[in-house]
Amino acid sequence: MSDKIIDMKDRVNPVRVTDHDTGTVYELDFTRESVKFAENRGFKVDELTVFPVTRIPELFYYAFRKNHKNVARSQTDDLLEGMGGMTTALLERLMQLYNQAALTHLIATDEDAVKNAKVTVEL
């Protein structure tokens, strides 16, 4: 395991999607809240390759949650269709963003835990 789970210099940048028909620019990213939103609806990132037809459009939809909560699933499905589907690079980036948000503040290095702790744990 690395010294830092997510160092700011290693932070994965959000994705920008532009709808050329409307001129709308969407910034896709995840927060712990948007990951929780997805998980509460049964989404499992490890099922992307098992059920790609349903899970890839779901991941795309959930990526809108952080910055565009009012975008409906039908709109994200239309955008994905208009893009001709999801590229491997986009899928990889969305998975990185999802995992980055899911693990932030949940896994700490030993030195970070000691330095920032208000509660201590002895094993």
PDB file of C-alpha atoms in Angstrom:
ATOM      1  CA  MET A   1       0.000   0.000   0.000  1.00  0.00           C
ATOM      2  CA  SER A   2       1.346   3.484  -0.795  1.00  0.00           C
ATOM      3  CA  ASP A   3       2.224   6.120   1.783  1.00  0.00           C
ATOM      4  CA  LYS A   4      -0.868   8.113   0.887  1.00  0.00           C
ATOM      5  CA  ILE A   5      -4.107   6.707  -0.439  1.00  0.00           C
ATOM      6  CA  ILE A   6      -5.012   9.917  -2.242  1.00  0.00           C
ATOM      7  CA  ASP A   7      -2.426  12.660  -2.303  1.00  0.00           C
ATOM      8  CA  MET A   8      -3.641  15.965  -3.767  1.00  0.00           C
ATOM      9  CA  LYS A   9      -0.983  15.784  -6.478  1.00  0.00           C
ATOM     10  CA  ASP A  10      -2.319  12.339  -7.396  1.00  0.00           C
ATOM     11  CA  ARG A  11      -5.962  13.440  -7.402  1.00  0.00           C
ATOM     12  CA  VAL A  12      -7.908  12.294 -10.432  1.00  0.00           C
ATOM     13  CA  ASN A  13      -9.413  15.233 -12.306  1.00  0.00           C
ATOM     14  CA  PRO A  14     -13.138  15.386 -13.108  1.00  0.00           C
ATOM     15  CA  VAL A  15     -14.442  14.730 -16.626  1.00  0.00           C
ATOM     16  CA  ARG A  16     -16.059  17.446 -18.728  1.00  0.00           C
ATOM     17  CA  VAL A  17     -18.810  16.469 -21.147  1.00  0.00           C
ATOM     18  CA  THR A  18     -20.186  19.041 -23.595  1.00  0.00           C
ATOM     19  CA  ASP A  19     -23.601  18.638 -25.196  1.00  0.00           C
ATOM     20  CA  HIS A  20     -23.092  20.422 -28.519  1.00  0.00           C
ATOM     21  CA  ASP A  21     -26.844  20.556 -29.202  1.00  0.00           C
ATOM     22  CA  THR A  22     -27.528  22.656 -26.082  1.00  0.00           C
ATOM     23  CA  GLY A  23     -24.062  24.050 -25.329  1.00  0.00           C
ATOM     24  CA  THR A  24     -24.313  22.655 -21.803  1.00  0.00           C
ATOM     25  CA  VAL A  25     -21.054  21.576 -20.194  1.00  0.00           C
ATOM     26  CA  TYR A  26     -21.258  18.933 -17.473  1.00  0.00           C
ATOM     27  CA  GLU A  27     -18.519  18.220 -14.966  1.00  0.00           C
ATOM     28  CA  LEU A  28     -18.618  14.578 -13.922  1.00  0.00           C
ATOM     29  CA  ASP A  29     -17.176  13.599 -10.573  1.00  0.00           C
ATOM     30  CA  PHE A  30     -18.063  11.766  -7.384  1.00  0.00           C
ATOM     31  CA  THR A  31     -18.266  12.634  -3.710  1.00  0.00           C
ATOM     32  CA  ARG A  32     -18.864  10.287  -0.826  1.00  0.00           C
ATOM     33  CA  GLU A  33     -22.508  11.416  -0.968  1.00  0.00           C
ATOM     34  CA  SER A  34     -22.873  10.491  -4.641  1.00  0.00           C
ATOM     35  CA  VAL A  35     -21.182   7.113  -4.031  1.00  0.00           C
ATOM     36  CA  LYS A  36     -23.551   6.500  -1.122  1.00  0.00           C
ATOM     37  CA  PHE A  37     -26.481   7.507  -3.359  1.00  0.00           C
ATOM     38  CA  ALA A  38     -25.370   4.918  -5.931  1.00  0.00           C
ATOM     39  CA  GLU A  39     -24.753   2.177  -3.365  1.00  0.00           C
ATOM     40  CA  ASN A  40     -28.136   2.773  -1.709  1.00  0.00           C
ATOM     41  CA  ARG A  41     -29.685   2.007  -5.098  1.00  0.00           C
ATOM     42  CA  GLY A  42     -27.835  -1.288  -5.415  1.00  0.00           C
ATOM     43  CA  PHE A  43     -24.949  -0.124  -7.597  1.00  0.00           C
ATOM     44  CA  LYS A  44     -21.742  -2.156  -7.259  1.00  0.00           C
ATOM     45  CA  VAL A  45     -18.724  -0.929  -9.170  1.00  0.00           C
ATOM     46  CA  ASP A  46     -17.324  -4.474  -9.362  1.00  0.00           C
ATOM     47  CA  GLU A  47     -20.345  -5.499 -11.469  1.00  0.00           C
ATOM     48  CA  LEU A  48     -19.391  -3.206 -14.376  1.00  0.00           C
ATOM     49  CA  THR A  49     -17.817  -6.030 -16.350  1.00  0.00           C
ATOM     50  CA  VAL A  50     -20.433  -8.619 -15.326  1.00  0.00           C
ATOM     51  CA  PHE A  51     -23.467  -6.496 -16.301  1.00  0.00           C
ATOM     52  CA  PRO A  52     -22.079  -3.826 -18.638  1.00  0.00           C
ATOM     53  CA  VAL A  53     -25.362  -3.067 -20.415  1.00  0.00           C
ATOM     54  CA  THR A  54     -26.999  -1.899 -17.172  1.00  0.00           C
ATOM     55  CA  ARG A  55     -24.068  -0.907 -14.952  1.00  0.00           C
ATOM     56  CA  ILE A  56     -22.143   1.347 -17.363  1.00  0.00           C
ATOM     57  CA  PRO A  57     -25.124   3.682 -17.962  1.00  0.00           C
ATOM     58  CA  GLU A  58     -25.760   3.678 -14.192  1.00  0.00           C
ATOM     59  CA  LEU A  59     -22.156   4.726 -13.467  1.00  0.00           C
ATOM     60  CA  PHE A  60     -22.475   7.504 -16.047  1.00  0.00           C
ATOM     61  CA  TYR A  61     -25.728   8.703 -14.426  1.00  0.00           C
ATOM     62  CA  TYR A  62     -24.290   8.624 -10.901  1.00  0.00           C
ATOM     63  CA  ALA A  63     -21.274  10.674 -12.074  1.00  0.00           C
ATOM     64  CA  PHE A  64     -23.684  13.591 -12.618  1.00  0.00           C
ATOM     65  CA  ARG A  65     -24.859  13.502  -8.989  1.00  0.00           C
ATOM     66  CA  LYS A  66     -22.116  15.708  -7.504  1.00  0.00           C
ATOM     67  CA  ASN A  67     -22.569  18.739  -9.766  1.00  0.00           C
ATOM     68  CA  HIS A  68     -25.830  18.144 -11.649  1.00  0.00           C
ATOM     69  CA  LYS A  69     -28.376  16.548  -9.290  1.00  0.00           C
ATOM     70  CA  ASN A  70     -31.329  17.638 -11.406  1.00  0.00           C
ATOM     71  CA  VAL A  71     -30.235  15.781 -14.529  1.00  0.00           C
ATOM     72  CA  ALA A  72     -32.624  12.872 -15.086  1.00  0.00           C
ATOM     73  CA  ARG A  73     -31.507   9.366 -15.927  1.00  0.00           C
ATOM     74  CA  SER A  74     -33.221   9.647 -19.311  1.00  0.00           C
ATOM     75  CA  GLN A  75     -31.031  12.694 -20.083  1.00  0.00           C
ATOM     76  CA  THR A  76     -27.816  10.883 -19.175  1.00  0.00           C
ATOM     77  CA  ASP A  77     -28.907   7.889 -21.253  1.00  0.00           C
ATOM     78  CA  ASP A  78     -29.506  10.244 -24.219  1.00  0.00           C
ATOM     79  CA  LEU A  79     -26.097  11.870 -23.733  1.00  0.00           C
ATOM     80  CA  LEU A  80     -24.407   8.479 -23.590  1.00  0.00           C
ATOM     81  CA  GLU A  81     -26.237   7.433 -26.741  1.00  0.00           C
ATOM     82  CA  GLY A  82     -25.234  10.705 -28.437  1.00  0.00           C
ATOM     83  CA  MET A  83     -21.607   9.981 -27.541  1.00  0.00           C
ATOM     84  CA  GLY A  84     -21.886   6.633 -29.288  1.00  0.00           C
ATOM     85  CA  GLY A  85     -21.329   4.791 -26.019  1.00  0.00           C
ATOM     86  CA  MET A  86     -18.599   5.015 -23.428  1.00  0.00           C
ATOM     87  CA  THR A  87     -14.959   4.797 -24.379  1.00  0.00           C
ATOM     88  CA  THR A  88     -12.593   2.640 -22.364  1.00  0.00           C
ATOM     89  CA  ALA A  89     -10.705   5.772 -21.276  1.00  0.00           C
ATOM     90  CA  LEU A  90     -13.894   7.415 -19.977  1.00  0.00           C
ATOM     91  CA  LEU A  91     -14.947   4.238 -18.174  1.00  0.00           C
ATOM     92  CA  GLU A  92     -11.539   3.976 -16.507  1.00  0.00           C
ATOM     93  CA  ARG A  93     -11.617   7.636 -15.442  1.00  0.00           C
ATOM     94  CA  LEU A  94     -15.144   7.362 -13.977  1.00  0.00           C
ATOM     95  CA  MET A  95     -14.100   4.254 -12.057  1.00  0.00           C
ATOM     96  CA  GLN A  96     -11.041   6.097 -10.713  1.00  0.00           C
ATOM     97  CA  LEU A  97     -13.204   9.038  -9.647  1.00  0.00           C
ATOM     98  CA  TYR A  98     -15.727   6.703  -8.014  1.00  0.00           C
ATOM     99  CA  ASN A  99     -13.050   4.815  -6.080  1.00  0.00           C
ATOM    100  CA  GLN A 100     -11.278   8.021  -5.120  1.00  0.00           C
ATOM    101  CA  ALA A 101     -14.470   9.403  -3.560  1.00  0.00           C
ATOM    102  CA  ALA A 102     -15.409   6.094  -1.952  1.00  0.00           C
ATOM    103  CA  LEU A 103     -12.067   5.672  -0.198  1.00  0.00           C
ATOM    104  CA  THR A 104     -11.366   9.267   0.811  1.00  0.00           C
ATOM    105  CA  HIS A 105     -11.335   9.570   4.597  1.00  0.00           C
ATOM    106  CA  LEU A 106     -12.084   5.881   5.007  1.00  0.00           C
ATOM    107  CA  ILE A 107      -8.560   4.525   4.692  1.00  0.00           C
ATOM    108  CA  ALA A 108      -5.741   6.413   6.379  1.00  0.00           C
ATOM    109  CA  THR A 109      -2.069   5.683   6.671  1.00  0.00           C
ATOM    110  CA  ASP A 110      -0.801   4.978  10.190  1.00  0.00           C
ATOM    111  CA  GLU A 111       0.996   8.319  10.404  1.00  0.00           C
ATOM    112  CA  ASP A 112      -2.070  10.280   9.206  1.00  0.00           C
ATOM    113  CA  ALA A 113      -4.287   8.452  11.687  1.00  0.00           C
ATOM    114  CA  VAL A 114      -2.010   9.375  14.582  1.00  0.00           C
ATOM    115  CA  LYS A 115      -1.454  12.949  13.424  1.00  0.00           C
ATOM    116  CA  ASN A 116      -5.142  13.831  12.874  1.00  0.00           C
ATOM    117  CA  ALA A 117      -6.858  11.556  15.372  1.00  0.00           C
ATOM    118  CA  LYS A 118      -9.287  12.674  18.023  1.00  0.00           C
ATOM    119  CA  VAL A 119      -9.928   9.036  18.846  1.00  0.00           C
ATOM    120  CA  THR A 120      -7.219   6.424  19.192  1.00  0.00           C
ATOM    121  CA  VAL A 121      -7.347   2.733  18.406  1.00  0.00           C
ATOM    122  CA  GLU A 122      -5.061   0.128  19.902  1.00  0.00           C
ATOM    123  CA  LEU A 123      -4.659  -3.228  18.186  1.00  0.00           C
TER     124      LEU A 123
END
